[in-house]
Structures are given as structure tokens and as C-alpha cells.
Tab-separated table of C-alpha atoms in Angstrom:
chain	number	residue	atom	x	y	z
A	2	MET	CA	66.374	69.007	15.475
A	3	GLU	CA	69.508	67.249	14.265
A	4	VAL	CA	68.896	65.072	11.288
A	5	ASN	CA	71.803	63.599	9.391
A	6	TYR	CA	71.348	60.670	7.099
A	7	SER	CA	74.817	60.646	5.503
A	8	ASN	CA	76.075	57.862	7.779
A	9	ILE	CA	73.087	55.580	7.278
A	10	LYS	CA	73.951	52.067	6.057
A	11	VAL	CA	71.007	50.051	7.307
A	12	ILE	CA	67.308	50.930	7.191
A	13	GLY	CA	64.797	49.139	9.413
A	14	PHE	CA	61.147	48.989	8.471
A	15	ASP	CA	58.202	48.386	10.717
A	16	ALA	CA	55.650	46.121	9.019
A	17	ASP	CA	52.055	46.544	10.303
A	18	ASP	CA	50.596	49.853	9.071
A	19	THR	CA	53.941	50.856	7.585
A	20	LEU	CA	54.232	48.327	4.750
A	21	TRP	CA	50.736	46.873	4.894
A	22	VAL	CA	47.288	47.475	6.400
A	23	ASN	CA	46.780	46.059	9.894
A	24	GLU	CA	45.133	48.385	12.394
A	25	THR	CA	42.089	48.747	10.138
A	26	TYR	CA	41.393	45.018	10.587
A	27	PHE	CA	41.558	45.350	14.363
A	28	ARG	CA	39.148	48.312	14.230
A	29	ASP	CA	36.767	46.269	12.048
A	30	ALA	CA	37.016	43.349	14.474
A	31	GLU	CA	36.248	45.594	17.437
A	32	MET	CA	33.203	46.906	15.601
A	33	GLU	CA	31.967	43.381	14.900
A	34	PHE	CA	32.603	42.422	18.515
A	35	ALA	CA	30.605	45.421	19.790
A	36	LYS	CA	27.756	44.492	17.458
A	37	LEU	CA	27.724	40.926	18.788
A	38	LEU	CA	27.371	42.233	22.347
A	39	SER	CA	25.102	45.195	21.607
A	40	GLN	CA	22.301	43.799	23.781
A	41	TYR	CA	24.499	44.247	26.856
A	42	GLU	CA	26.195	47.620	26.410
A	43	THR	CA	26.758	50.611	24.135
A	44	VAL	CA	29.402	50.352	21.403
A	45	ASN	CA	31.406	53.043	23.136
A	46	LYS	CA	31.446	51.285	26.496
A	47	ILE	CA	32.294	47.920	24.900
A	48	ASP	CA	35.227	49.536	23.054
A	49	GLN	CA	36.566	51.062	26.250
A	50	GLU	CA	36.187	47.889	28.270
A	51	LEU	CA	37.818	45.750	25.583
A	52	PHE	CA	40.814	48.072	25.500
A	53	LYS	CA	41.123	47.833	29.287
A	54	MET	CA	40.928	44.040	29.077
A	55	GLU	CA	43.644	43.976	26.394
A	56	MET	CA	45.901	46.149	28.535
A	57	LYS	CA	45.290	43.919	31.554
A	58	ASN	CA	46.221	40.838	29.540
A	59	LEU	CA	49.103	42.376	27.551
A	60	PRO	CA	51.897	41.315	29.946
A	61	LEU	CA	50.643	37.729	29.727
A	62	TYR	CA	49.458	37.436	26.117
A	63	GLY	CA	51.664	39.986	24.348
A	64	TYR	CA	50.796	41.561	20.996
A	65	GLY	CA	48.948	39.868	18.175
A	66	VAL	CA	45.659	38.383	17.051
A	67	LYS	CA	45.536	35.326	19.348
A	68	GLY	CA	45.819	37.357	22.538
A	69	PHE	CA	43.260	39.803	21.146
A	70	VAL	CA	40.771	36.961	20.550
A	71	LEU	CA	41.319	35.562	24.046
A	72	SER	CA	40.648	39.032	25.479
A	73	MET	CA	37.435	39.320	23.426
A	74	VAL	CA	36.180	35.971	24.751
A	75	GLU	CA	36.970	36.986	28.335
A	76	MET	CA	35.302	40.366	27.780
A	77	ALA	CA	32.152	38.734	26.353
A	78	LEU	CA	31.782	36.591	29.484
A	79	GLU	CA	32.366	39.552	31.764
A	80	LEU	CA	30.217	42.124	29.922
A	81	SER	CA	27.266	39.732	29.690
A	82	ASN	CA	27.590	38.551	33.276
A	83	ASN	CA	28.062	35.015	31.946
A	84	ASP	CA	24.942	35.244	29.829
A	85	VAL	CA	26.557	35.289	26.383
A	86	SER	CA	25.523	32.515	23.981
A	87	ASN	CA	27.828	29.814	22.628
A	88	ALA	CA	27.025	31.090	19.142
A	89	THR	CA	28.533	34.459	20.076
A	90	ILE	CA	31.691	32.840	21.470
A	91	ASP	CA	31.942	30.900	18.232
A	92	ALA	CA	31.508	34.105	16.230
A	93	ILE	CA	34.362	35.692	18.213
A	94	LEU	CA	36.674	32.775	17.400
A	95	LYS	CA	35.694	33.224	13.758
A	96	ILE	CA	36.586	36.937	13.845
A	97	GLY	CA	40.091	35.881	14.912
A	98	LYS	CA	40.475	33.238	12.226
A	99	ASP	CA	39.294	35.683	9.575
A	100	MET	CA	41.903	38.188	10.748
A	101	LEU	CA	44.670	35.579	10.502
A	102	ASN	CA	43.469	34.575	7.031
A	103	LYS	CA	43.240	38.121	5.647
A	104	PRO	CA	45.191	38.788	2.463
A	105	VAL	CA	48.047	41.256	2.842
A	106	GLU	CA	47.231	44.657	1.417
A	107	LEU	CA	50.379	46.667	0.689
A	108	LEU	CA	50.279	50.396	1.328
A	109	GLU	CA	50.861	52.806	-1.532
A	110	GLY	CA	54.363	53.010	-2.993
A	111	VAL	CA	55.830	50.332	-0.721
A	112	GLU	CA	57.384	48.106	-3.337
A	113	GLU	CA	58.845	51.024	-5.355
A	114	THR	CA	60.379	52.431	-2.185
A	115	LEU	CA	61.976	49.125	-1.231
A	116	VAL	CA	63.288	48.538	-4.772
A	117	GLU	CA	65.004	51.929	-4.762
A	118	LEU	CA	66.391	51.814	-1.229
A	119	SER	CA	67.679	48.259	-1.543
A	120	LYS	CA	70.121	49.492	-4.199
A	121	ASN	CA	72.048	51.581	-1.689
A	122	TYR	CA	71.164	50.297	1.765
A	123	ARG	CA	70.846	47.080	3.683
A	124	LEU	CA	67.160	46.746	4.575
A	125	ILE	CA	65.836	44.865	7.599
A	126	LEU	CA	62.307	44.245	8.819
A	127	VAL	CA	61.659	44.908	12.500
A	128	THR	CA	58.191	44.049	13.676
A	129	LYS	CA	56.465	42.961	16.857
A	130	GLY	CA	53.584	40.632	17.538
A	131	ASP	CA	52.962	37.010	16.845
A	132	LEU	CA	55.912	35.217	15.215
A	133	LEU	CA	53.973	32.891	12.912
A	134	ASP	CA	51.452	35.561	11.935
A	135	GLN	CA	54.176	38.062	11.023
A	136	GLU	CA	56.113	35.454	9.029
A	137	ARG	CA	52.939	34.530	7.176
A	138	LYS	CA	52.145	38.145	6.352
A	139	LEU	CA	55.675	38.740	5.049
A	140	GLU	CA	55.415	35.607	2.911
A	141	LYS	CA	52.056	36.735	1.496
A	142	SER	CA	53.409	40.254	0.883
A	143	GLY	CA	56.025	39.069	-1.593
A	144	LEU	CA	58.495	41.506	-0.002
A	145	THR	CA	60.831	38.957	1.600
A	146	LYS	CA	63.461	39.363	-1.131
A	147	TYR	CA	64.161	42.990	-0.199
A	148	PHE	CA	65.200	42.228	3.373
A	149	HIS	CA	68.578	41.028	4.605
A	150	HIS	CA	67.148	40.189	7.976
A	151	ILE	CA	63.739	39.739	9.582
A	152	GLU	CA	63.323	40.321	13.280
A	153	VAL	CA	60.112	39.759	15.199
A	154	LEU	CA	60.411	41.317	18.660
A	155	SER	CA	58.122	40.689	21.612
A	156	ASP	CA	58.237	44.431	22.274
A	157	LYS	CA	59.828	47.490	20.707
A	158	GLN	CA	61.465	49.369	23.503
A	159	GLU	CA	64.930	50.925	23.569
A	160	ALA	CA	66.515	47.796	25.028
A	161	ASN	CA	65.009	45.592	22.311
A	162	TYR	CA	66.471	47.834	19.599
A	163	SER	CA	69.872	48.144	21.279
A	164	LYS	CA	70.126	44.388	21.561
A	165	LEU	CA	69.136	43.908	17.942
A	166	LEU	CA	71.619	46.459	16.592
A	167	ASN	CA	74.324	44.957	18.742
A	168	HIS	CA	73.509	41.464	17.525
A	169	LEU	CA	73.542	42.563	13.880
A	170	ASP	CA	76.701	44.613	14.420
A	171	ILE	CA	75.078	47.895	13.374
A	172	LYS	CA	76.122	51.200	14.968
A	173	PRO	CA	73.135	53.338	16.027
A	174	SER	CA	74.525	56.225	13.953
A	175	GLU	CA	74.343	54.019	10.854
A	176	PHE	CA	70.754	52.948	11.440
A	177	LEU	CA	67.520	54.558	10.292
A	178	MET	CA	64.150	53.178	11.397
A	179	VAL	CA	60.969	53.853	9.444
A	180	GLY	CA	57.517	53.266	10.898
A	181	ASN	CA	54.058	54.514	11.743
A	182	SER	CA	54.191	54.333	15.527
A	183	LEU	CA	55.891	57.160	17.401
A	184	LYS	CA	55.941	55.030	20.519
A	185	SER	CA	57.370	51.847	18.972
A	186	ASP	CA	59.230	52.849	15.821
A	187	ILE	CA	60.465	56.391	16.400
A	188	LEU	CA	61.069	57.580	19.975
A	189	PRO	CA	63.081	54.530	21.175
A	190	LEU	CA	65.423	55.013	18.194
A	191	VAL	CA	65.877	58.716	18.799
A	192	ASN	CA	66.668	57.878	22.418
A	193	ILE	CA	69.447	55.448	21.475
A	194	LYS	CA	70.902	57.989	19.003
A	195	ALA	CA	69.762	56.290	15.837
A	196	GLN	CA	67.705	58.043	13.154
A	197	ALA	CA	63.990	57.634	12.547
A	198	ILE	CA	61.415	58.718	9.986
A	199	HIS	CA	57.762	58.736	10.959
A	200	VAL	CA	55.195	57.730	8.322
A	201	PRO	CA	51.802	58.156	10.009
A	202	PHE	CA	48.954	55.745	9.263
A	203	HIS	CA	45.429	57.115	9.407
A	204	THR	CA	44.525	54.907	12.382
A	205	THR	CA	46.634	54.455	15.504
A	206	TRP	CA	45.865	51.971	18.270
A	207	GLN	CA	45.247	53.800	21.529
A	208	HIS	CA	48.096	51.846	23.148
A	209	GLU	CA	50.544	53.219	20.553
A	210	THR	CA	49.699	56.886	20.911
A	211	VAL	CA	52.076	59.272	22.664
A	212	SER	CA	51.454	62.774	23.898
A	213	SER	CA	52.900	65.703	21.990
A	214	LYS	CA	54.890	66.407	25.155
A	215	GLU	CA	56.718	63.097	24.827
A	216	ALA	CA	57.410	63.591	21.126
A	217	ASN	CA	58.132	67.317	21.239
A	218	GLY	CA	61.493	68.481	19.997
A	219	LYS	CA	62.732	64.976	19.302
A	220	GLY	CA	65.013	64.631	16.301
A	221	TYR	CA	62.996	62.777	13.726
A	222	LYS	CA	61.322	63.637	10.450
A	223	THR	CA	57.764	62.948	9.382
A	224	VAL	CA	56.815	62.161	5.798
A	225	GLU	CA	53.338	61.789	4.390
A	226	SER	CA	53.791	58.433	2.731
A	227	LEU	CA	56.559	55.880	2.412
A	228	ILE	CA	57.715	56.882	-1.059
A	229	HIS	CA	58.659	60.344	0.238
A	230	ILE	CA	61.545	58.782	2.136
A	231	LEU	CA	63.347	58.645	-1.198
A	232	GLU	CA	63.485	62.460	-1.242
A	233	GLU	CA	65.041	62.527	2.219
A	234	LEU	CA	67.914	60.133	1.629
B	144	MET	CA	76.389	5.742	12.500
B	145	GLU	CA	78.953	8.496	12.063
B	146	VAL	CA	79.368	10.594	15.124
B	147	ASN	CA	82.223	13.040	15.341
B	148	TYR	CA	82.170	15.886	17.806
B	149	SER	CA	85.759	17.111	17.329
B	150	ASN	CA	84.712	19.939	14.996
B	151	ILE	CA	81.896	21.214	17.194
B	152	LYS	CA	82.139	24.909	18.091
B	153	VAL	CA	78.527	25.815	18.783
B	154	ILE	CA	75.917	23.842	20.736
B	155	GLY	CA	72.215	24.559	20.337
B	156	PHE	CA	69.754	23.650	23.069
B	157	ASP	CA	66.060	23.116	22.759
B	158	ALA	CA	64.228	24.621	25.749
B	159	ASP	CA	60.843	23.004	26.511
B	160	ASP	CA	61.346	19.532	28.012
B	161	THR	CA	65.095	19.749	27.428
B	162	LEU	CA	66.031	22.486	29.905
B	163	TRP	CA	62.733	22.771	31.753
B	164	VAL	CA	59.395	20.995	32.228
B	165	ASN	CA	56.728	21.862	29.678
B	166	GLU	CA	54.809	18.922	28.209
B	167	THR	CA	53.694	17.856	31.668
B	168	TYR	CA	51.763	21.131	32.000
B	169	PHE	CA	50.016	20.533	28.691
B	170	ARG	CA	49.074	16.999	29.808
B	171	ASP	CA	47.711	18.399	33.082
B	172	ALA	CA	45.735	21.026	31.160
B	173	GLU	CA	44.246	18.386	28.853
B	174	MET	CA	43.210	16.370	31.882
B	175	GLU	CA	41.528	19.404	33.456
B	176	PHE	CA	39.831	20.179	30.149
B	177	ALA	CA	38.489	16.615	29.847
B	178	LYS	CA	37.178	16.818	33.399
B	179	LEU	CA	35.343	20.071	32.613
B	180	LEU	CA	33.586	18.397	29.679
B	181	SER	CA	33.096	14.968	31.235
B	182	GLN	CA	29.297	15.244	31.006
B	183	TYR	CA	29.567	15.202	27.195
B	184	GLU	CA	32.191	12.587	26.379
B	185	THR	CA	34.747	10.114	27.736
B	186	VAL	CA	38.189	11.412	28.676
B	187	ASN	CA	39.705	9.341	25.902
B	188	LYS	CA	37.437	10.709	23.203
B	189	ILE	CA	37.908	14.295	24.411
B	190	ASP	CA	41.695	13.822	24.283
B	191	GLN	CA	41.558	12.521	20.735
B	192	GLU	CA	39.228	15.231	19.521
B	193	LEU	CA	41.262	17.998	21.128
B	194	PHE	CA	44.405	16.723	19.424
B	195	LYS	CA	42.588	16.717	16.070
B	196	MET	CA	41.378	20.261	16.692
B	197	GLU	CA	44.922	21.396	17.554
B	198	MET	CA	46.261	19.841	14.359
B	199	LYS	CA	43.499	21.491	12.315
B	200	ASN	CA	44.351	24.886	13.823
B	201	LEU	CA	48.152	24.491	13.849
B	202	PRO	CA	48.770	26.143	10.444
B	203	LEU	CA	46.804	29.177	11.608
B	204	TYR	CA	47.656	29.404	15.321
B	205	GLY	CA	51.122	27.838	15.424
B	206	TYR	CA	52.695	26.371	18.573
B	207	GLY	CA	52.185	27.671	22.080
B	208	VAL	CA	49.711	28.162	24.892
B	209	LYS	CA	47.466	30.811	23.291
B	210	GLY	CA	46.627	28.685	20.265
B	211	PHE	CA	46.093	25.711	22.569
B	212	VAL	CA	43.553	27.677	24.628
B	213	LEU	CA	41.711	28.867	21.508
B	214	SER	CA	41.501	25.246	20.349
B	215	MET	CA	40.127	24.175	23.741
B	216	VAL	CA	37.399	26.836	23.590
B	217	GLU	CA	36.452	25.792	20.050
B	218	MET	CA	36.454	22.128	21.085
B	219	ALA	CA	34.213	22.823	24.083
B	220	LEU	CA	31.601	24.466	21.832
B	221	GLU	CA	31.780	21.630	19.332
B	222	LEU	CA	31.837	18.715	21.784
B	223	SER	CA	28.888	20.081	23.748
B	224	ASN	CA	26.883	20.997	20.646
B	225	ASN	CA	26.874	24.598	21.843
B	226	ASP	CA	25.598	23.635	25.255
B	227	VAL	CA	28.696	24.384	27.328
B	228	SER	CA	28.300	26.903	30.156
B	229	ASN	CA	30.017	30.265	30.329
B	230	ALA	CA	31.580	29.136	33.591
B	231	THR	CA	33.338	26.336	31.704
B	232	ILE	CA	34.609	28.720	28.994
B	233	ASP	CA	35.901	30.915	31.780
B	234	ALA	CA	37.605	27.919	33.406
B	235	ILE	CA	39.311	27.129	30.091
B	236	LEU	CA	40.685	30.674	29.840
B	237	LYS	CA	41.955	30.274	33.371
B	238	ILE	CA	43.755	27.025	32.504
B	239	GLY	CA	45.649	29.006	29.850
B	240	LYS	CA	46.545	31.871	32.160
B	241	ASP	CA	47.756	29.425	34.808
B	242	MET	CA	49.985	27.757	32.216
B	243	LEU	CA	51.506	31.100	31.211
B	244	ASN	CA	52.067	31.992	34.857
B	245	LYS	CA	53.707	28.683	35.840
B	246	PRO	CA	57.121	28.936	37.448
B	247	VAL	CA	59.958	27.434	35.407
B	248	GLU	CA	61.099	24.084	36.737
B	249	LEU	CA	64.593	23.218	35.513
B	250	LEU	CA	65.330	19.595	34.680
B	251	GLU	CA	68.055	17.760	36.575
B	252	GLY	CA	71.641	18.782	35.940
B	253	VAL	CA	70.784	21.562	33.504
B	254	GLU	CA	72.707	24.384	35.099
B	255	GLU	CA	75.819	22.255	35.780
B	256	THR	CA	75.811	21.121	32.165
B	257	LEU	CA	75.562	24.664	30.824
B	258	VAL	CA	78.275	25.927	33.184
B	259	GLU	CA	80.688	23.248	31.960
B	260	LEU	CA	79.884	23.480	28.256
B	261	SER	CA	79.977	27.273	28.169
B	262	LYS	CA	83.690	27.089	29.027
B	263	ASN	CA	84.550	25.486	25.700
B	264	TYR	CA	81.643	26.126	23.355
B	265	ARG	CA	79.390	28.900	22.194
B	266	LEU	CA	75.892	27.992	23.406
B	267	ILE	CA	72.687	29.093	21.722
B	268	LEU	CA	69.045	28.480	22.587
B	269	VAL	CA	66.797	27.326	19.754
B	270	THR	CA	63.168	26.972	20.669
B	271	LYS	CA	59.793	27.190	18.979
B	272	GLY	CA	56.416	28.434	20.100
B	273	ASP	CA	55.198	31.735	21.366
B	274	LEU	CA	57.839	34.481	21.374
B	275	LEU	CA	56.777	36.302	24.543
B	276	ASP	CA	56.118	33.079	26.454
B	277	GLN	CA	59.525	31.628	25.563
B	278	GLU	CA	61.309	34.875	26.477
B	279	ARG	CA	59.477	34.944	29.786
B	280	LYS	CA	60.407	31.347	30.578
B	281	LEU	CA	64.059	31.992	29.767
B	282	GLU	CA	64.011	35.055	31.992
B	283	LYS	CA	62.443	33.083	34.855
B	284	SER	CA	64.913	30.219	34.354
B	285	GLY	CA	67.929	32.366	35.182
B	286	LEU	CA	69.809	30.679	32.311
B	287	THR	CA	70.034	33.674	29.950
B	288	LYS	CA	73.668	34.345	30.851
B	289	TYR	CA	74.853	31.039	29.355
B	290	PHE	CA	73.571	31.769	25.869
B	291	HIS	CA	75.243	33.855	23.162
B	292	HIS	CA	72.078	33.895	21.129
B	293	ILE	CA	68.395	33.116	21.607
B	294	GLU	CA	66.309	32.114	18.635
B	295	VAL	CA	62.568	31.484	18.756
B	296	LEU	CA	61.474	29.787	15.528
B	297	SER	CA	57.900	29.414	14.286
B	298	ASP	CA	58.789	25.840	13.332
B	299	LYS	CA	61.833	23.574	13.544
B	300	GLN	CA	62.245	22.056	10.133
B	301	GLU	CA	65.442	21.642	8.109
B	302	ALA	CA	64.957	24.979	6.324
B	303	ASN	CA	64.510	26.840	9.630
B	304	TYR	CA	67.781	25.406	10.955
B	305	SER	CA	69.706	26.016	7.718
B	306	LYS	CA	68.603	29.637	7.681
B	307	LEU	CA	69.563	30.101	11.325
B	308	LEU	CA	73.040	28.562	10.927
B	309	ASN	CA	73.590	30.641	7.815
B	310	HIS	CA	72.507	33.800	9.598
B	311	LEU	CA	74.775	33.100	12.573
B	312	ASP	CA	77.636	32.088	10.258
B	313	ILE	CA	77.907	28.580	11.698
B	314	LYS	CA	78.913	25.624	9.502
B	315	PRO	CA	76.651	22.572	9.983
B	316	SER	CA	79.738	20.450	10.736
B	317	GLU	CA	80.538	22.771	13.656
B	318	PHE	CA	77.042	22.629	15.145
B	319	LEU	CA	75.581	20.194	17.660
B	320	MET	CA	71.895	20.352	18.620
B	321	VAL	CA	70.605	18.907	21.890
B	322	GLY	CA	66.935	18.268	22.509
B	323	ASN	CA	64.143	15.935	23.522
B	324	SER	CA	62.200	15.811	20.245
B	325	LEU	CA	63.434	13.481	17.510
B	326	LYS	CA	61.181	15.249	15.059
B	327	SER	CA	62.127	18.841	15.885
B	328	ASP	CA	65.572	18.747	17.489
B	329	ILE	CA	67.345	15.727	16.039
B	330	LEU	CA	66.313	14.470	12.576
B	331	PRO	CA	66.330	17.876	10.794
B	332	LEU	CA	69.910	18.405	12.039
B	333	VAL	CA	71.091	14.994	10.946
B	334	ASN	CA	69.564	15.710	7.535
B	335	ILE	CA	71.519	18.951	7.109
B	336	LYS	CA	74.768	17.217	8.203
B	337	ALA	CA	74.992	18.757	11.635
B	338	GLN	CA	75.303	16.695	14.822
B	339	ALA	CA	72.548	15.993	17.330
B	340	ILE	CA	72.193	14.385	20.743
B	341	HIS	CA	68.792	13.161	21.845
B	342	VAL	CA	67.827	13.546	25.514
B	343	PRO	CA	64.369	11.946	25.833
B	344	PHE	CA	61.765	13.428	28.159
B	345	HIS	CA	59.312	11.024	29.781
B	346	THR	CA	56.354	12.558	27.943
B	347	THR	CA	56.242	13.370	24.235
B	348	TRP	CA	53.419	15.231	22.535
B	349	GLN	CA	51.783	13.003	19.921
B	350	HIS	CA	52.575	15.595	17.236
B	351	GLU	CA	56.309	15.287	18.010
B	352	THR	CA	56.587	11.510	17.824
B	353	VAL	CA	58.297	9.840	14.867
B	354	SER	CA	58.231	6.205	13.828
B	355	SER	CA	61.292	4.030	14.409
B	356	LYS	CA	61.424	3.713	10.621
B	357	GLU	CA	62.025	7.440	10.251
B	358	ALA	CA	64.675	7.511	12.971
B	359	ASN	CA	66.332	4.213	12.139
B	360	GLY	CA	70.025	4.268	11.349
B	361	LYS	CA	70.264	8.040	11.600
B	362	GLY	CA	73.559	9.353	12.961
B	363	TYR	CA	72.734	10.717	16.371
B	364	LYS	CA	73.391	9.653	19.944
B	365	THR	CA	70.917	9.309	22.785
B	366	VAL	CA	71.813	10.080	26.390
B	367	GLU	CA	69.676	9.485	29.430
B	368	SER	CA	69.864	12.944	30.917
B	369	LEU	CA	71.439	16.249	29.970
B	370	ILE	CA	74.490	15.973	32.205
B	371	HIS	CA	75.626	12.866	30.300
B	372	ILE	CA	76.437	15.082	27.307
B	373	LEU	CA	79.570	16.048	29.200
B	374	GLU	CA	80.866	12.497	28.803
B	375	GLU	CA	80.329	12.605	25.061
B	376	LEU	CA	82.175	15.816	24.270
């Protein structure tokens, strides 16, 4: 495990579940959705089927709340064999609007960490999902002032990161990414020879999980919460 | 009317209805939607109400197909007084998926224009709407190679353009924007002292129209189709 932070000039932060709560709201929404359809199937089955529907629609809809709501509507029609009531469809739309209107809840130590790191590093925000929704959350968070650059990507794969670093004129060896998702925030960076620090969130979307085989022996550190990064740098 | 292109180094292009057909597909979708609900209201009334619903939801959903589909579903419930069939909801979802799957139809002379201009200028693409959908359309268009930079904005107001030019280190006096929407592609640029050329498309979304009073006397040129820009520069 080679970890060397002495060259780092720029630090990238993931947003959802790294700076603020996000996945929890999706879990709550899934629970509400399962309750709405409980006459048709078990919670467990509804959860599984919704995930499959989201994966089916991901190439077309991408990440974010709007695609999630469209998948819930489609799932409700399918699960109920076109028997679901208009009131339930309406309730699903409302789940989505409530998600988009949620206040932003910062995770512990986030602002202190950014204050400290911004003294010595250039900080950028690298998130994926819906453009408007991410911009709105950043605005609500009050954290905009700490970031030199905000990038919303449609996906977070190696090529997306390489392109971004190239565009911002940052050498991989000078870049450290911090985030909660091994799949999206850590492994792609390790693979392009940048650095990465993993800050796990208590809930991980099934789509973002990776096997220990994939992550094994990769050169990244894990810290318990964001503020602990300060001890590493 | 002051128009001076001698300082121009970078040309920005809008995408939808400037490089490729877009609004036409929305008009077709609205027509299909009105047909689906024709038992409840006249086509005219449905059109008006859908537009109002889109405007109501715009701050939350932003631009793009997914928000449009969510507004259609909500409108169907409302217009029918919760009487609409599941088959109709399903048909609405399908309208959205068909829109996202549409092939990209380039407008006349687009590729020739880009080939010529890319010899002497740095070209960038500046579009708004859904990130993934815009990236997919660009990919399908085969035009990626002509652009030094692609920017998808959540909105196209003066502040969005100023921030972009600042980020890309482009002086307003060196920047020319080309697009079909007076509201989004032309007037904000004129207001920040950049140049703009208007290339009207035969259909303009009601939300993008501006009064002649707003546009009157502003320093921009209008050309009939994209290729005519070559005569201006």
C-alpha cells in the first residue's frame, strides 16, 4: 500500500454522503414507496424489484431524484398489474418533490475540515447526479465559498476523472479524492494513479457497493469521519 | 448596433435547435399527451395547462425530458380529477423514454460550419438541460471532436455565462455565442458585453420567447441558418 500525500495540491470532495446526508433520504423514500404498495407485495420484494427497475433505467435516466421517481411510477404500474390508484401515483410524485425540497444536513466536522484544508490546498467538489439538484444542495449547504471549482459528472468512472483532471490542468499525482463510495470516489482514482481517502457512510446504495476482492490491496486509506483527514495530511 | 467580430477568439454554440432538432420532439410529445387526455379537455386547454404545470415545476425539476415527463404525469392526474387509467400513465412514461432514445438529427450545414470555424477559432458547446441527456446527444451527433470544451449549465442567465467565461479564462470581448434562443443564447451575452449571433429555429418554446421590446436595439446579428455565420466572420 503506497500512500504519499506530500505532492498533493488539489483535494476533490464527493458531496452526497460525504459532505451531507443523501442516501438516508433514498432509503426513507423506498420505505414509503413499499408501504404505498404493500397490498401487492412484501416490502422485501418491492425493494428488490425497484432496484432492478432503477438499474434497467439507469442508462436512460442517469443518477438523481427525477429518474428515481420515474422508476417508482413505472414500478407501481408493473407491481400492481395496472391496478394502482391515481392517489398512489400522486403520492409517489410527492415523495420525489419532498426529496428535492429537503434541507441539506451537513455531516459532522465538515465545515471545520474544509476551513482547515482550504488554507493549504485547492479544494474542488466532484459529484454526480442531477445538475440542478446538486447545485441547489451546494447553495443550501453554505459551502460554496470553500471550493475553487464545482464539477457535476454524469458518471464517476476513470475516464470521467481523467478528463476532469486534464481539463483543470491537475496531475494525478497532485490530486487526492475524498468520498464515501469505493466504487465512485476511490477505486477509479487509485487506478489512474491519484490518491484517495475513503470516508464510509453508514448506508451504501447497493449499486455503489464493491466486493472486497475488487478493493483488496488497493492503495487508499480509510478514515472514520471527515475531520480525521486532517491527521493524514 | 455595435457589432465587431475582429477580437473573437472563442465561439460558443447552443446545442438544442441550434445544432440539432429538439423542440419539435417536445411539440410532438405535447400533441401525443393531449391526444391521450382528449376525453377530459380540448387540445388547446391541455396545452396551456401543461405549460403552466411545467413552469410551476421548473424551479424544482429544471430543464429536460425527465422533469417534462413528471409534469405530464402530474397534469394527467389533475386534468382527469384522478380518473386517468394506468395505461395512460404508462403511455406517458413511454413518450419520455422515446424522447430520450431519439436519434440526433443535425440541422442543415452544421458540420460544414463547425469544420470551417474550428480552423480559426476555439469552439465550445454551451447547453442547458439534463446532463446525461445532453452528453448522450453530443455523443450521438458525432460532433464532439470539434469542441474544446463542453459545458452543460442548469440555466443560461448572465451570471451563468460570466462564471463560465471566467472559469475558462475568456474575455467577454473575445467571445461570440451562437444560438436559437434570444432569451438564453443572445440577450444575456449582449448584456455582459460579449457578441452573439441569433439563428432562429422554426419553433420556439413559449418559455424561451422574449418580447420585441426586450430585444429591441440590442447589438446582435441574426442569420437565417448556421452556415451563414461563415459570411459574418
